[in-house]
PDB file of C-alpha atoms in Angstrom:
ATOM      1  CA  MET A1221      92.734  95.715 379.615  1.00 36.00           C
ATOM      2  CA  TRP A1222      93.984  94.821 383.021  1.00 37.00           C
ATOM      3  CA  ILE A1223      92.381  93.087 385.987  1.00 36.00           C
ATOM      4  CA  TYR A1224      93.150  93.791 389.602  1.00 36.00           C
ATOM      5  CA  GLY A1225      91.805  91.074 391.894  1.00 36.00           C
ATOM      6  CA  LYS A1226      92.050  90.286 395.524  1.00 36.00           C
ATOM      7  CA  GLY A1227      94.851  87.788 396.007  1.00 37.00           C
ATOM      8  CA  VAL A1228      95.997  87.924 392.650  1.00 35.00           C
ATOM      9  CA  ARG A1229      99.695  87.899 392.703  1.00 39.00           C
ATOM     10  CA  TYR A1230     100.217  89.331 389.094  1.00 42.00           C
ATOM     11  CA  ILE A1231      98.337  91.812 386.881  1.00 47.00           C
ATOM     12  CA  ILE A1232      96.445  89.513 384.476  1.00 52.00           C
ATOM     13  CA  PRO A1233      96.170  91.023 380.997  1.00 55.00           C
ATOM     14  CA  ILE A1234      92.857  90.442 379.140  1.00 58.00           C
ATOM     15  CA  HIS A1235      92.969  89.310 375.316  1.00 56.00           C
ATOM     16  CA  SER A1236      91.656  92.057 373.000  1.00 57.00           C
ATOM     17  CA  GLN A1237      90.029  89.583 370.599  1.00 59.00           C
ATOM     18  CA  CYS A1238      88.121  87.052 372.770  1.00 62.00           C
ATOM     19  CA  THR A1239      88.268  88.947 376.117  1.00 61.00           C
ATOM     20  CA  LYS A1240      89.907  85.816 377.798  1.00 60.00           C
ATOM     21  CA  PRO A1241      92.378  86.394 380.571  1.00 60.00           C
ATOM     22  CA  LEU A1242      95.840  85.228 379.730  1.00 52.00           C
ATOM     23  CA  ILE A1243      96.201  83.225 382.979  1.00 48.00           C
ATOM     24  CA  TYR A1244      99.842  81.899 382.159  1.00 43.00           C
ATOM     25  CA  ALA A1245     100.992  85.190 381.349  1.00 40.00           C
ATOM     26  CA  CYS A1246     103.728  85.175 383.856  1.00 40.00           C
ATOM     27  CA  LEU A1247     105.089  81.674 382.771  1.00 40.00           C
ATOM     28  CA  ALA A1248     105.780  82.570 379.325  1.00 37.00           C
ATOM     29  CA  TYR A1249     109.400  83.589 378.744  1.00 36.00           C
ATOM     30  CA  GLU A1250     109.705  83.263 375.002  1.00 38.00           C
ATOM     31  CA  ASN A1251     109.949  86.139 372.563  1.00 40.00           C
ATOM     32  CA  ILE A1252     110.556  88.578 375.189  1.00 43.00           C
ATOM     33  CA  LYS A1253     110.985  91.886 373.640  1.00 45.00           C
ATOM     34  CA  ILE A1254     113.708  93.764 375.669  1.00 44.00           C
ATOM     35  CA  THR A1255     115.752  96.773 375.745  1.00 42.00           C
ATOM     36  CA  THR A1256     118.793  97.183 377.855  1.00 39.00           C
ATOM     37  CA  HIS A1257     120.582 100.447 379.094  1.00 40.00           C
ATOM     38  CA  SER A1258     122.867  99.113 381.760  1.00 40.00           C
ATOM     39  CA  HIS A1259     124.632  96.441 379.817  1.00 41.00           C
ATOM     40  CA  PRO A1260     124.267  97.204 375.852  1.00 41.00           C
ATOM     41  CA  GLU A1261     126.993  94.767 375.066  1.00 42.00           C
ATOM     42  CA  ALA A1262     125.152  91.983 376.265  1.00 42.00           C
ATOM     43  CA  PHE A1263     122.886  91.765 373.306  1.00 41.00           C
ATOM     44  CA  PRO A1264     123.226  91.930 369.673  1.00 41.00           C
ATOM     45  CA  SER A1265     120.965  94.797 369.267  1.00 42.00           C
ATOM     46  CA  VAL A1266     121.419  97.743 371.561  1.00 37.00           C
ATOM     47  CA  LEU A1267     117.754  98.942 371.442  1.00 39.00           C
ATOM     48  CA  GLN A1268     115.565  95.832 370.984  1.00 40.00           C
ATOM     49  CA  GLN A1269     116.045  91.963 370.922  1.00 41.00           C
ATOM     50  CA  LYS A1270     113.841  89.188 370.870  1.00 41.00           C
ATOM     51  CA  ARG A1271     115.270  86.893 373.143  1.00 41.00           C
ATOM     52  CA  LYS A1272     114.085  82.998 373.570  1.00 36.00           C
ATOM     53  CA  THR A1273     116.419  81.997 376.424  1.00 38.00           C
ATOM     54  CA  GLN A1274     114.345  81.616 379.685  1.00 35.00           C
ATOM     55  CA  THR A1275     114.615  84.608 382.054  1.00 40.00           C
ATOM     56  CA  LYS A1276     113.860  84.439 385.772  1.00 38.00           C
ATOM     57  CA  ILE A1277     111.469  87.177 386.797  1.00 39.00           C
ATOM     58  CA  HIS A1278     112.052  88.866 390.272  1.00 36.00           C
ATOM     59  CA  GLU A1279     109.049  90.813 391.969  1.00 35.00           C
ATOM     60  CA  SER A1280     110.192  94.208 391.403  1.00 36.00           C
ATOM     61  CA  GLY A1281     108.775  97.429 389.415  1.00 35.00           C
ATOM     62  CA  GLU A1282     112.080  98.623 387.985  1.00 39.00           C
ATOM     63  CA  ALA A1283     111.744  97.540 384.333  1.00 43.00           C
ATOM     64  CA  ARG A1284     109.073  96.752 381.824  1.00 47.00           C
ATOM     65  CA  MET A1285     108.800  93.354 379.982  1.00 48.00           C
ATOM     66  CA  ILE A1286     106.882  92.879 376.830  1.00 50.00           C
ATOM     67  CA  VAL A1287     105.750  89.195 376.041  1.00 50.00           C
ATOM     68  CA  THR A1288     103.953  87.968 372.943  1.00 53.00           C
ATOM     69  CA  GLU A1289     101.632  85.003 373.880  1.00 52.00           C
ATOM     70  CA  GLN A1290      99.439  82.950 371.770  1.00 56.00           C
ATOM     71  CA  CYS A1291      95.931  82.970 373.223  1.00 56.00           C
ATOM     72  CA  PRO A1292      94.583  79.181 373.798  1.00 57.00           C
ATOM     73  CA  ASN A1293      91.159  80.243 372.986  1.00 60.00           C
ATOM     74  CA  CYS A1294      91.372  81.961 369.706  1.00 59.00           C
ATOM     75  CA  GLY A1295      94.934  81.451 368.714  1.00 56.00           C
ATOM     76  CA  TYR A1296      95.638  85.230 368.207  1.00 54.00           C
ATOM     77  CA  HIS A1297      98.896  86.431 369.186  1.00 53.00           C
ATOM     78  CA  GLU A1298      98.729  89.189 371.986  1.00 49.00           C
ATOM     79  CA  ALA A1299     101.415  91.463 373.203  1.00 49.00           C
ATOM     80  CA  TYR A1300     101.175  92.462 376.962  1.00 46.00           C
ATOM     81  CA  SER A1301     103.656  94.182 379.387  1.00 48.00           C
ATOM     82  CA  GLU A1302     104.324  93.935 382.928  1.00 45.00           C
ATOM     83  CA  GLU A1303     106.762  96.079 385.204  1.00 40.00           C
ATOM     84  CA  LYS A1304     109.580  93.613 386.322  1.00 40.00           C
ATOM     85  CA  GLN A1305     113.224  93.046 386.914  1.00 39.00           C
ATOM     86  CA  MET A1306     114.620  90.373 384.833  1.00 41.00           C
ATOM     87  CA  ARG A1307     117.942  88.331 385.432  1.00 39.00           C
ATOM     88  CA  SER A1308     119.616  86.995 382.296  1.00 40.00           C
ATOM     89  CA  ALA A1309     120.498  83.420 382.147  1.00 37.00           C
ATOM     90  CA  ASP A1310     123.875  83.995 380.751  1.00 37.00           C
ATOM     91  CA  GLU A1311     124.745  87.787 381.378  1.00 39.00           C
ATOM     92  CA  GLY A1312     124.001  87.954 385.005  1.00 38.00           C
ATOM     93  CA  THR A1313     121.844  90.464 386.869  1.00 38.00           C
ATOM     94  CA  THR A1314     120.701  93.372 384.577  1.00 40.00           C
ATOM     95  CA  ILE A1315     117.902  95.954 384.366  1.00 39.00           C
ATOM     96  CA  LEU A1316     116.127  95.515 381.114  1.00 42.00           C
ATOM     97  CA  TYR A1317     113.890  98.441 379.718  1.00 42.00           C
ATOM     98  CA  THR A1318     111.395  98.487 376.806  1.00 48.00           C
ATOM     99  CA  MET A1319     110.142 101.576 374.799  1.00 54.00           C
ATOM    100  CA  SER A1320     108.130 104.027 376.893  1.00 61.00           C
ATOM    101  CA  ALA A1321     104.669 105.213 375.638  1.00 70.00           C
ATOM    102  CA  ALA A1322     106.250 108.412 374.088  1.00 72.00           C
ATOM    103  CA  GLN A1323     108.782 106.281 372.232  1.00 69.00           C
ATOM    104  CA  LYS A1324     106.003 103.958 371.001  1.00 71.00           C
ATOM    105  CA  VAL A1325     104.179 107.137 369.606  1.00 77.00           C
ATOM    106  CA  GLN A1326     107.328 108.374 367.944  1.00 77.00           C
ATOM    107  CA  GLN A1327     107.982 105.244 366.253  1.00 74.00           C
ATOM    108  CA  HIS A1328     104.454 104.782 364.762  1.00 79.00           C
ATOM    109  CA  PRO A1329     104.454 105.220 360.808  1.00 82.00           C
ATOM    110  CA  ALA A1330     101.663 107.761 361.106  1.00 85.00           C
ATOM    111  CA  PHE A1331     103.767 110.070 363.697  1.00 85.00           C
ATOM    112  CA  GLN A1332     106.914 109.664 361.498  1.00 84.00           C
ATOM    113  CA  GLN A1333     105.177 110.501 358.269  1.00 88.00           C
ATOM    114  CA  ALA A1334     103.572 113.580 359.964  1.00 89.00           C
ATOM    115  CA  THR A1335     106.974 114.653 361.463  1.00 88.00           C
ATOM    116  CA  ASN A1336     108.475 114.347 357.897  1.00 88.00           C
ATOM    117  CA  LYS A1337     105.728 116.491 356.472  1.00 89.00           C
ATOM    118  CA  ALA A1338     106.112 119.045 359.252  1.00 88.00           C
ATOM    119  CA  ASN A1339     110.092 119.198 358.784  1.00 88.00           C
ATOM    120  CA  TYR A1340     109.522 119.784 354.954  1.00 89.00           C
ATOM    121  CA  TYR A1341     107.393 122.781 355.508  1.00 88.00           C
ATOM    122  CA  VAL A1342     109.515 124.272 358.223  1.00 88.00           C
ATOM    123  CA  ASN A1343     112.301 123.936 355.730  1.00 89.00           C
ATOM    124  CA  GLN A1344     110.389 125.620 352.917  1.00 88.00           C
ATOM    125  CA  LEU A1345     109.518 128.380 355.365  1.00 87.00           C
ATOM    126  CA  ASP A1346     113.034 128.803 356.364  1.00 87.00           C
ATOM    127  CA  LYS A1347     114.079 129.246 352.736  1.00 87.00           C
ATOM    128  CA  GLU A1348     111.480 132.060 352.284  1.00 84.00           C
ATOM    129  CA  LEU A1349     112.321 133.911 355.635  1.00 85.00           C
ATOM    130  CA  SER A1350     115.930 133.742 354.456  1.00 85.00           C
ATOM    131  CA  LYS A1351     115.092 136.432 351.973  1.00 82.00           C
ATOM    132  CA  TYR A1352     114.630 139.149 354.415  1.00 81.00           C
ATOM    133  CA  PRO A1353     117.820 140.522 356.187  1.00 83.00           C
ATOM    134  CA  VAL A1354     116.031 141.694 359.069  1.00 81.00           C
ATOM    135  CA  LEU A1355     115.047 138.196 360.164  1.00 83.00           C
ATOM    136  CA  GLN A1356     118.630 136.954 359.497  1.00 85.00           C
ATOM    137  CA  THR A1357     120.111 139.551 361.726  1.00 86.00           C
ATOM    138  CA  LEU A1358     117.434 138.851 364.281  1.00 82.00           C
ATOM    139  CA  GLU A1359     118.364 135.264 364.427  1.00 86.00           C
ATOM    140  CA  GLN A1360     122.029 135.924 364.790  1.00 86.00           C
ATOM    141  CA  ARG A1361     121.473 138.167 367.836  1.00 85.00           C
ATOM    142  CA  THR A1362     118.832 136.237 369.524  1.00 83.00           C
ATOM    143  CA  GLN A1363     120.404 132.641 368.528  1.00 84.00           C
ATOM    144  CA  VAL A1364     116.569 131.532 367.947  1.00 83.00           C
ATOM    145  CA  PRO A1365     115.798 130.093 364.559  1.00 87.00           C
ATOM    146  CA  LYS A1366     113.911 132.673 362.528  1.00 87.00           C
ATOM    147  CA  THR A1367     111.113 129.909 361.678  1.00 88.00           C
ATOM    148  CA  TYR A1368     110.474 129.180 365.313  1.00 87.00           C
ATOM    149  CA  ALA A1369     110.349 132.914 365.909  1.00 87.00           C
ATOM    150  CA  VAL A1370     107.809 133.439 363.205  1.00 87.00           C
ATOM    151  CA  ILE A1371     105.720 130.479 364.062  1.00 87.00           C
ATOM    152  CA  GLY A1372     105.697 131.515 367.727  1.00 87.00           C
ATOM    153  CA  SER A1373     104.594 135.003 366.859  1.00 84.00           C
ATOM    154  CA  VAL A1374     101.798 133.790 364.732  1.00 83.00           C
ATOM    155  CA  PHE A1375     100.557 131.572 367.521  1.00 84.00           C
ATOM    156  CA  LEU A1376     100.733 134.584 370.116  1.00 81.00           C
ATOM    157  CA  LEU A1377      99.100 136.896 367.626  1.00 77.00           C
ATOM    158  CA  GLY A1378      96.220 134.189 367.332  1.00 78.00           C
ATOM    159  CA  ILE A1379      95.967 133.799 371.017  1.00 79.00           C
ATOM    160  CA  LEU A1380      95.788 137.608 371.482  1.00 74.00           C
ATOM    161  CA  LEU A1381      92.993 137.676 368.685  1.00 71.00           C
ATOM    162  CA  LEU A1382      90.933 135.179 370.632  1.00 72.00           C
ATOM    163  CA  ILE A1383      90.924 137.710 373.542  1.00 70.00           C
ATOM    164  CA  ASN A1384      88.722 140.265 372.226  1.00 67.00           C
ATOM    165  CA  SER A1385      90.247 142.978 374.394  1.00 70.00           C
ATOM    166  CA  PHE A1386      93.442 142.823 372.469  1.00 77.00           C
ATOM    167  CA  ALA A1387      91.998 141.931 368.925  1.00 80.00           C
ATOM    168  CA  ALA A1388      91.821 145.565 367.843  1.00 84.00           C
ATOM    169  CA  PRO A1389      95.399 146.608 368.331  1.00 86.00           C
ATOM    170  CA  VAL A1390      96.781 143.394 367.122  1.00 84.00           C
ATOM    171  CA  SER A1391      94.788 143.524 363.926  1.00 86.00           C
ATOM    172  CA  ASN A1392      96.070 147.059 363.316  1.00 87.00           C
ATOM    173  CA  LEU A1393      99.375 146.043 364.151  1.00 88.00           C
ATOM    174  CA  VAL A1394      99.521 143.235 361.691  1.00 87.00           C
ATOM    175  CA  GLY A1395      97.929 145.716 358.822  1.00 90.00           C
ATOM    176  CA  TRP A1396     100.736 148.346 359.555  1.00 91.00           C
ATOM    177  CA  ALA A1397     104.143 146.924 360.886  1.00 88.00           C
ATOM    178  CA  LEU A1398     105.370 144.938 357.914  1.00 85.00           C
ATOM    179  CA  PRO A1399     103.826 146.967 355.175  1.00 89.00           C
ATOM    180  CA  ALA A1400     105.428 150.186 356.843  1.00 90.00           C
ATOM    181  CA  TYR A1401     108.810 148.381 356.856  1.00 87.00           C
ATOM    182  CA  LEU A1402     108.624 147.192 353.237  1.00 86.00           C
ATOM    183  CA  SER A1403     107.171 150.609 352.086  1.00 89.00           C
ATOM    184  CA  PHE A1404     110.348 152.185 353.761  1.00 89.00           C
ATOM    185  CA  LYS A1405     112.535 149.795 351.859  1.00 86.00           C
ATOM    186  CA  ALA A1406     110.580 150.598 348.621  1.00 86.00           C
ATOM    187  CA  ILE A1407     111.089 154.275 349.032  1.00 87.00           C
ATOM    188  CA  GLU A1408     114.805 153.900 349.378  1.00 86.00           C
ATOM    189  CA  SER A1409     115.111 151.639 346.577  1.00 83.00           C
ATOM    190  CA  PRO A1410     115.751 152.822 342.940  1.00 82.00           C
ATOM    191  CA  GLY A1411     112.936 150.799 341.369  1.00 78.00           C
ATOM    192  CA  VAL A1412     109.269 151.802 340.933  1.00 80.00           C
ATOM    193  CA  GLN A1413     107.576 148.581 340.823  1.00 80.00           C
ATOM    194  CA  ASP A1414     107.629 147.961 344.728  1.00 81.00           C
ATOM    195  CA  ASP A1415     106.472 151.801 345.154  1.00 85.00           C
ATOM    196  CA  VAL A1416     103.374 150.838 343.204  1.00 87.00           C
ATOM    197  CA  GLN A1417     102.716 147.706 345.084  1.00 86.00           C
ATOM    198  CA  TRP A1418     102.702 149.314 348.549  1.00 90.00           C
ATOM    199  CA  LEU A1419     100.922 152.530 347.243  1.00 91.00           C
ATOM    200  CA  THR A1420      98.271 150.355 346.201  1.00 91.00           C
ATOM    201  CA  TYR A1421      98.313 148.521 349.577  1.00 93.00           C
ATOM    202  CA  TRP A1422      97.982 151.536 351.492  1.00 93.00           C
ATOM    203  CA  VAL A1423      94.965 152.882 349.531  1.00 92.00           C
ATOM    204  CA  VAL A1424      93.102 149.674 349.867  1.00 92.00           C
ATOM    205  CA  PHE A1425      93.833 149.264 353.287  1.00 93.00           C
ATOM    206  CA  GLY A1426      92.793 152.991 354.263  1.00 91.00           C
ATOM    207  CA  PHE A1427      89.381 152.593 352.253  1.00 90.00           C
ATOM    208  CA  PHE A1428      88.760 149.503 354.276  1.00 90.00           C
ATOM    209  CA  ASN A1429      89.418 151.160 357.625  1.00 89.00           C
ATOM    210  CA  PHE A1430      87.306 154.116 356.523  1.00 90.00           C
ATOM    211  CA  LEU A1431      84.423 151.686 355.851  1.00 88.00           C
ATOM    212  CA  GLU A1432      85.185 149.955 359.188  1.00 87.00           C
ATOM    213  CA  SER A1433      84.666 153.250 361.057  1.00 86.00           C
ATOM    214  CA  PHE A1434      80.993 153.578 360.046  1.00 86.00           C
ATOM    215  CA  ALA A1435      79.664 150.089 360.959  1.00 83.00           C
ATOM    216  CA  LEU A1436      82.079 148.763 363.492  1.00 82.00           C
ATOM    217  CA  ARG A1437      79.758 148.506 366.297  1.00 82.00           C
ATOM    218  CA  ALA A1438      77.190 146.731 364.366  1.00 84.00           C
ATOM    219  CA  VAL A1439      79.458 144.360 362.796  1.00 83.00           C
ATOM    220  CA  LEU A1440      80.890 143.422 366.136  1.00 81.00           C
ATOM    221  CA  TYR A1441      77.537 142.847 367.627  1.00 81.00           C
ATOM    222  CA  TYR A1442      76.562 140.139 364.687  1.00 84.00           C
ATOM    223  CA  PHE A1443      80.145 139.023 364.138  1.00 83.00           C
ATOM    224  CA  PRO A1444      82.257 139.029 367.320  1.00 80.00           C
ATOM    225  CA  TRP A1445      85.311 137.586 365.758  1.00 81.00           C
ATOM    226  CA  TYR A1446      85.355 140.219 363.153  1.00 85.00           C
ATOM    227  CA  PHE A1447      89.045 141.023 363.957  1.00 85.00           C
ATOM    228  CA  ALA A1448      90.091 137.601 363.148  1.00 83.00           C
ATOM    229  CA  PHE A1449      88.635 137.749 359.811  1.00 85.00           C
ATOM    230  CA  LYS A1450      90.116 141.364 359.360  1.00 88.00           C
ATOM    231  CA  THR A1451      93.526 140.199 360.220  1.00 87.00           C
ATOM    232  CA  VAL A1452      93.441 137.126 357.572  1.00 87.00           C
ATOM    233  CA  PHE A1453      92.081 139.583 355.156  1.00 90.00           C
ATOM    234  CA  VAL A1454      94.820 142.200 355.704  1.00 90.00           C
ATOM    235  CA  LEU A1455      97.454 139.307 355.362  1.00 88.00           C
ATOM    236  CA  TRP A1456      95.917 138.452 352.008  1.00 90.00           C
ATOM    237  CA  LEU A1457      96.166 142.147 350.881  1.00 91.00           C
ATOM    238  CA  GLN A1458      99.731 142.561 351.882  1.00 89.00           C
ATOM    239  CA  LEU A1459     101.563 139.204 351.383  1.00 84.00           C
ATOM    240  CA  PRO A1460     103.537 138.782 348.023  1.00 79.00           C
ATOM    241  CA  ALA A1461     102.167 135.444 347.327  1.00 78.00           C
ATOM    242  CA  PHE A1462      98.685 136.646 347.082  1.00 83.00           C
ATOM    243  CA  ARG A1463      98.954 140.418 346.223  1.00 85.00           C
ATOM    244  CA  GLY A1464      95.121 140.778 347.282  1.00 89.00           C
ATOM    245  CA  ALA A1465      95.833 144.605 347.462  1.00 90.00           C
ATOM    246  CA  GLN A1466      96.436 144.814 343.598  1.00 90.00           C
ATOM    247  CA  THR A1467      93.407 142.486 342.920  1.00 91.00           C
ATOM    248  CA  THR A1468      91.036 144.594 345.353  1.00 91.00           C
ATOM    249  CA  TYR A1469      92.234 147.743 343.672  1.00 91.00           C
ATOM    250  CA  HIS A1470      91.721 146.693 340.022  1.00 90.00           C
ATOM    251  CA  THR A1471      88.360 144.946 340.639  1.00 91.00           C
ATOM    252  CA  VAL A1472      86.751 147.464 343.162  1.00 89.00           C
ATOM    253  CA  LEU A1473      88.359 150.784 343.708  1.00 88.00           C
ATOM    254  CA  LYS A1474      89.860 151.537 340.324  1.00 87.00           C
ATOM    255  CA  PRO A1475      86.345 151.384 338.485  1.00 87.00           C
ATOM    256  CA  VAL A1476      84.826 153.657 341.233  1.00 85.00           C
ATOM    257  CA  LEU A1477      87.720 156.146 341.453  1.00 83.00           C
ATOM    258  CA  ALA A1478      88.007 156.406 337.635  1.00 83.00           C
ATOM    259  CA  ASN A1479      84.387 157.082 337.265  1.00 82.00           C
ATOM    260  CA  VAL A1480      84.598 159.772 339.926  1.00 79.00           C
ATOM    261  CA  SER A1481      87.654 161.394 338.373  1.00 75.00           C
ATOM    262  CA  SER A1482      85.895 161.444 334.962  1.00 76.00           C
ATOM    263  CA  ARG A1483      82.915 163.323 336.431  1.00 73.00           C
ATOM    264  CA  SER A1484      84.640 165.897 338.565  1.00 64.00           C
ATOM    265  CA  PRO A1485      86.669 168.569 336.577  1.00 59.00           C
ATOM    266  CA  ALA A1486      88.358 169.736 339.828  1.00 53.00           C
ATOM    267  CA  VAL A1487      90.501 166.599 340.053  1.00 51.00           C
ATOM    268  CA  TYR A1488      91.268 166.664 336.354  1.00 51.00           C
ATOM    269  CA  GLN A1489      94.944 166.727 335.787  1.00 55.00           C
ATOM    270  CA  PRO A1490      96.696 167.473 332.252  1.00 54.00           C
ATOM    271  CA  PRO A1491      98.764 164.680 330.956  1.00 53.00           C
ATOM    272  CA  THR A1492     102.368 164.902 331.930  1.00 53.00           C
ATOM    273  CA  THR A1493     105.399 163.294 330.172  1.00 52.00           C
ATOM    274  CA  ALA A1494     107.484 163.246 333.270  1.00 51.00           C
ATOM    275  CA  SER A1495     108.872 159.900 334.190  1.00 55.00           C
ATOM    276  CA  ALA A1496     108.733 158.323 337.734  1.00 57.00           C
ATOM    277  CA  ASP A1497     112.541 158.637 338.078  1.00 63.00           C
ATOM    278  CA  GLY A1498     112.430 162.300 337.087  1.00 64.00           C
ATOM    279  CA  LEU A1499     109.760 162.986 339.785  1.00 57.00           C
ATOM    280  CA  ARG A1500     112.000 160.974 342.417  1.00 62.00           C
ATOM    281  CA  GLU A1501     115.002 163.307 341.453  1.00 70.00           C
ATOM    282  CA  ARG A1502     112.850 166.388 341.729  1.00 64.00           C
ATOM    283  CA  VAL A1503     111.575 165.259 345.191  1.00 57.00           C
ATOM    284  CA  ASN A1504     115.141 164.299 346.402  1.00 66.00           C
ATOM    285  CA  THR A1505     116.331 167.799 345.201  1.00 65.00           C
ATOM    286  CA  ALA A1506     113.553 169.580 347.032  1.00 57.00           C
ATOM    287  CA  THR A1507     114.257 167.710 350.463  1.00 56.00           C
ATOM    288  CA  THR A1508     117.968 168.324 350.166  1.00 62.00           C
ATOM    289  CA  ASP A1509     117.510 171.980 349.556  1.00 57.00           C
TER     290      ASP A1509
END
């Protein structure tokens, strides 16, 4: 806390423990915590150094001085600061600086711990994104790290979702863009496992949109942030880490469709021994002809 009084020559700091003013703050020259940028060779430490030699203070606002003083009332050491220009006793005139408020926050242990955690998760995300060649190509062409591009895109989509006028197209874009690209890759690949994965996704996604078309207005009336929920649900369906489409298909759709298929003779198909690779070859032959 600081006091500004009429006729007061200096800003008087107030002690945080006993709330007494540190009257002799300007006369205490020991344990001065300083940082110099103009003459870094003048001190053993370039960044910070506790100096115990007397230093003359000039009336100027060009530098900051942090002094640690013992309170005469409670004995507690209090650190305060003033904007001053100081003259070193043995190094001549120099401008001395201390850490700014932003630098103090950056050197706080909690901030450093949070920064280390964030860097760890960013590195893990970068490893996962490196599995996709399209993101590697995009990073090389734009010179923007793919991790930052993906995080920025997620934040942009989140902002657009908060604006209800863009919520529906953004939600549908999330549900279509990446699955469409990965479905294209699955069709062109020789394996069948990814074909089953994305065919299952499109069945579940189409069924969800079919249900949505009946009750969308009523849902939006009672639940205005429905599209934000839909976007999260669609991501759960399509992301390989969750494979929600397979879970939804086997627990919800498959029992219903199997029941309908067993009761309807029109959709009955005789068993076949043709393999998926054989069917793929027939489709390729038919399309090339």
